[in-house]
Amino acid sequence: MKSLVILSISAALLVSGCAEKKPATPEEIWQGYCTSIGNAARTIALDRQNGITKQQAIDYANKVTDATTKGFVLEYLEKIYALPDAELKADKDAVQARFKKEAYEQCVNTPHDPKKMPDYKPF
């Protein structure tokens, strides 16, 4: 009997997990976008720490087609490449985390039009 109850509960949880998700609100979409911007800033820091030149990074960033995303990426590219090498390499993980957090917070606090969200692939 206990196994039947457990089986019934498990089946109910499984079915409820398959239910359709509600559409994301504009604010949830913006927060997801900003998470991607933070991840991009972290990756720029990692790339620089791994020897990617500024010109290589600029060339790659210039392939971004969304103007909002391109603006954030180019801004963080400039900030990260302006950082002295010694500071960049002192604590690699901390530098990456700092830029990720800073970019996310800046993005979240940036005014945006909920009817006109940036076109981006989650990063």
Short mmCIF file of C-alpha atoms in Angstrom, two decimals:
data_model
loop_
_atom_site.label_atom_id
_atom_site.label_comp_id
_atom_site.label_asym_id
_atom_site.label_seq_id
_atom_site.Cartn_x
_atom_site.Cartn_y
_atom_site.Cartn_z
CA MET A 1 0.00 0.00 0.00
CA LYS A 2 2.83 2.41 0.89
CA SER A 3 4.47 1.81 -2.48
CA LEU A 4 1.17 2.59 -4.24
CA VAL A 5 0.90 5.92 -2.39
CA ILE A 6 4.53 6.79 -3.20
CA LEU A 7 3.97 5.80 -6.82
CA SER A 8 0.85 8.01 -7.01
CA ILE A 9 2.66 10.98 -5.49
CA SER A 10 5.61 10.49 -7.84
CA ALA A 11 3.30 10.36 -10.85
CA ALA A 12 1.51 13.53 -9.74
CA LEU A 13 4.80 15.38 -9.33
CA LEU A 14 6.01 14.16 -12.69
CA VAL A 15 2.86 15.34 -14.46
CA SER A 16 2.89 18.71 -12.70
CA GLY A 17 6.52 19.18 -13.77
CA CYS A 18 5.48 18.79 -17.40
CA ALA A 19 2.84 21.53 -17.22
CA GLU A 20 3.38 24.52 -19.47
CA LYS A 21 5.35 27.36 -17.96
CA LYS A 22 3.74 30.74 -17.83
CA PRO A 23 5.18 33.26 -20.25
CA ALA A 24 7.95 35.37 -18.76
CA THR A 25 7.13 38.93 -17.83
CA PRO A 26 9.11 41.75 -19.44
CA GLU A 27 11.03 42.20 -16.16
CA GLU A 28 11.91 38.48 -16.06
CA ILE A 29 13.07 38.70 -19.67
CA TRP A 30 15.18 41.77 -18.84
CA GLN A 31 16.74 40.04 -15.83
CA GLY A 32 17.58 37.03 -18.00
CA TYR A 33 19.13 39.36 -20.56
CA CYS A 34 21.15 41.09 -17.83
CA THR A 35 22.36 37.72 -16.57
CA SER A 36 23.70 37.11 -20.08
CA ILE A 37 25.37 40.53 -20.09
CA GLY A 38 27.06 39.68 -16.77
CA ASN A 39 28.21 36.35 -18.19
CA ALA A 40 29.58 38.12 -21.26
CA ALA A 41 31.59 40.52 -19.07
CA ARG A 42 32.97 37.56 -17.13
CA THR A 43 33.96 35.87 -20.39
CA ILE A 44 35.69 39.02 -21.66
CA ALA A 45 37.76 39.05 -18.45
CA LEU A 46 38.57 35.36 -18.86
CA ASP A 47 39.54 35.87 -22.50
CA ARG A 48 41.88 38.70 -21.57
CA GLN A 49 43.41 36.60 -18.80
CA ASN A 50 43.98 33.88 -21.40
CA GLY A 51 45.81 36.15 -23.82
CA ILE A 52 43.09 37.24 -26.27
CA THR A 53 44.19 40.58 -27.67
CA LYS A 54 42.00 43.64 -27.47
CA GLN A 55 41.76 43.78 -31.26
CA GLN A 56 40.61 40.16 -31.42
CA ALA A 57 37.97 40.91 -28.79
CA ILE A 58 36.81 44.05 -30.65
CA ASP A 59 36.60 42.15 -33.92
CA TYR A 60 34.42 39.51 -32.27
CA ALA A 61 32.26 42.10 -30.46
CA ASN A 62 31.64 43.95 -33.70
CA LYS A 63 29.84 40.86 -35.01
CA VAL A 64 27.07 41.40 -32.45
CA THR A 65 24.03 42.71 -34.32
CA ASP A 66 21.86 43.93 -31.44
CA ALA A 67 22.74 47.56 -30.63
CA THR A 68 21.96 47.30 -26.90
CA THR A 69 24.03 44.17 -26.46
CA LYS A 70 26.87 45.55 -28.55
CA GLY A 71 26.93 48.70 -26.40
CA PHE A 72 27.25 46.73 -23.16
CA VAL A 73 29.87 44.37 -24.62
CA LEU A 74 32.04 47.15 -26.04
CA GLU A 75 31.81 49.14 -22.81
CA TYR A 76 32.99 46.18 -20.72
CA LEU A 77 35.61 45.30 -23.25
CA GLU A 78 37.11 48.80 -22.77
CA LYS A 79 36.87 48.57 -18.95
CA ILE A 80 38.46 45.14 -18.79
CA TYR A 81 41.28 45.90 -21.23
CA ALA A 82 42.05 49.11 -19.31
CA LEU A 83 42.73 47.09 -16.16
CA PRO A 84 46.45 46.67 -15.39
CA ASP A 85 47.77 43.15 -15.98
CA ALA A 86 48.88 42.76 -12.37
CA GLU A 87 45.38 43.50 -11.07
CA LEU A 88 43.81 41.30 -13.75
CA LYS A 89 45.91 38.30 -12.82
CA ALA A 90 46.14 38.77 -9.03
CA ASP A 91 42.94 36.83 -8.34
CA LYS A 92 41.50 35.70 -11.66
CA ASP A 93 38.22 34.36 -10.29
CA ALA A 94 37.57 37.49 -8.23
CA VAL A 95 38.17 39.74 -11.24
CA GLN A 96 35.78 37.69 -13.36
CA ALA A 97 33.14 37.69 -10.62
CA ARG A 98 33.53 41.44 -10.08
CA PHE A 99 32.93 42.28 -13.73
CA LYS A 100 30.06 39.79 -13.98
CA LYS A 101 28.31 41.37 -10.99
CA GLU A 102 29.04 44.94 -12.08
CA ALA A 103 27.72 44.36 -15.60
CA TYR A 104 24.59 42.61 -14.34
CA GLU A 105 23.80 45.40 -11.88
CA GLN A 106 24.44 48.12 -14.43
CA CYS A 107 22.20 46.35 -16.93
CA VAL A 108 19.35 45.76 -14.46
CA ASN A 109 19.42 49.44 -13.53
CA THR A 110 19.42 50.61 -17.14
CA PRO A 111 16.08 51.97 -18.35
CA HIS A 112 14.57 49.79 -21.05
CA ASP A 113 11.41 49.54 -23.10
CA PRO A 114 9.48 46.42 -22.05
CA LYS A 115 7.88 46.33 -25.50
CA LYS A 116 11.24 46.34 -27.28
CA MET A 117 13.59 43.81 -25.72
CA PRO A 118 17.07 43.18 -27.11
CA ASP A 119 17.52 40.30 -29.51
CA TYR A 120 20.10 38.01 -27.92
CA LYS A 121 21.08 34.41 -27.36
CA PRO A 122 21.38 33.48 -23.67
CA PHE A 123 25.05 33.45 -22.74
#
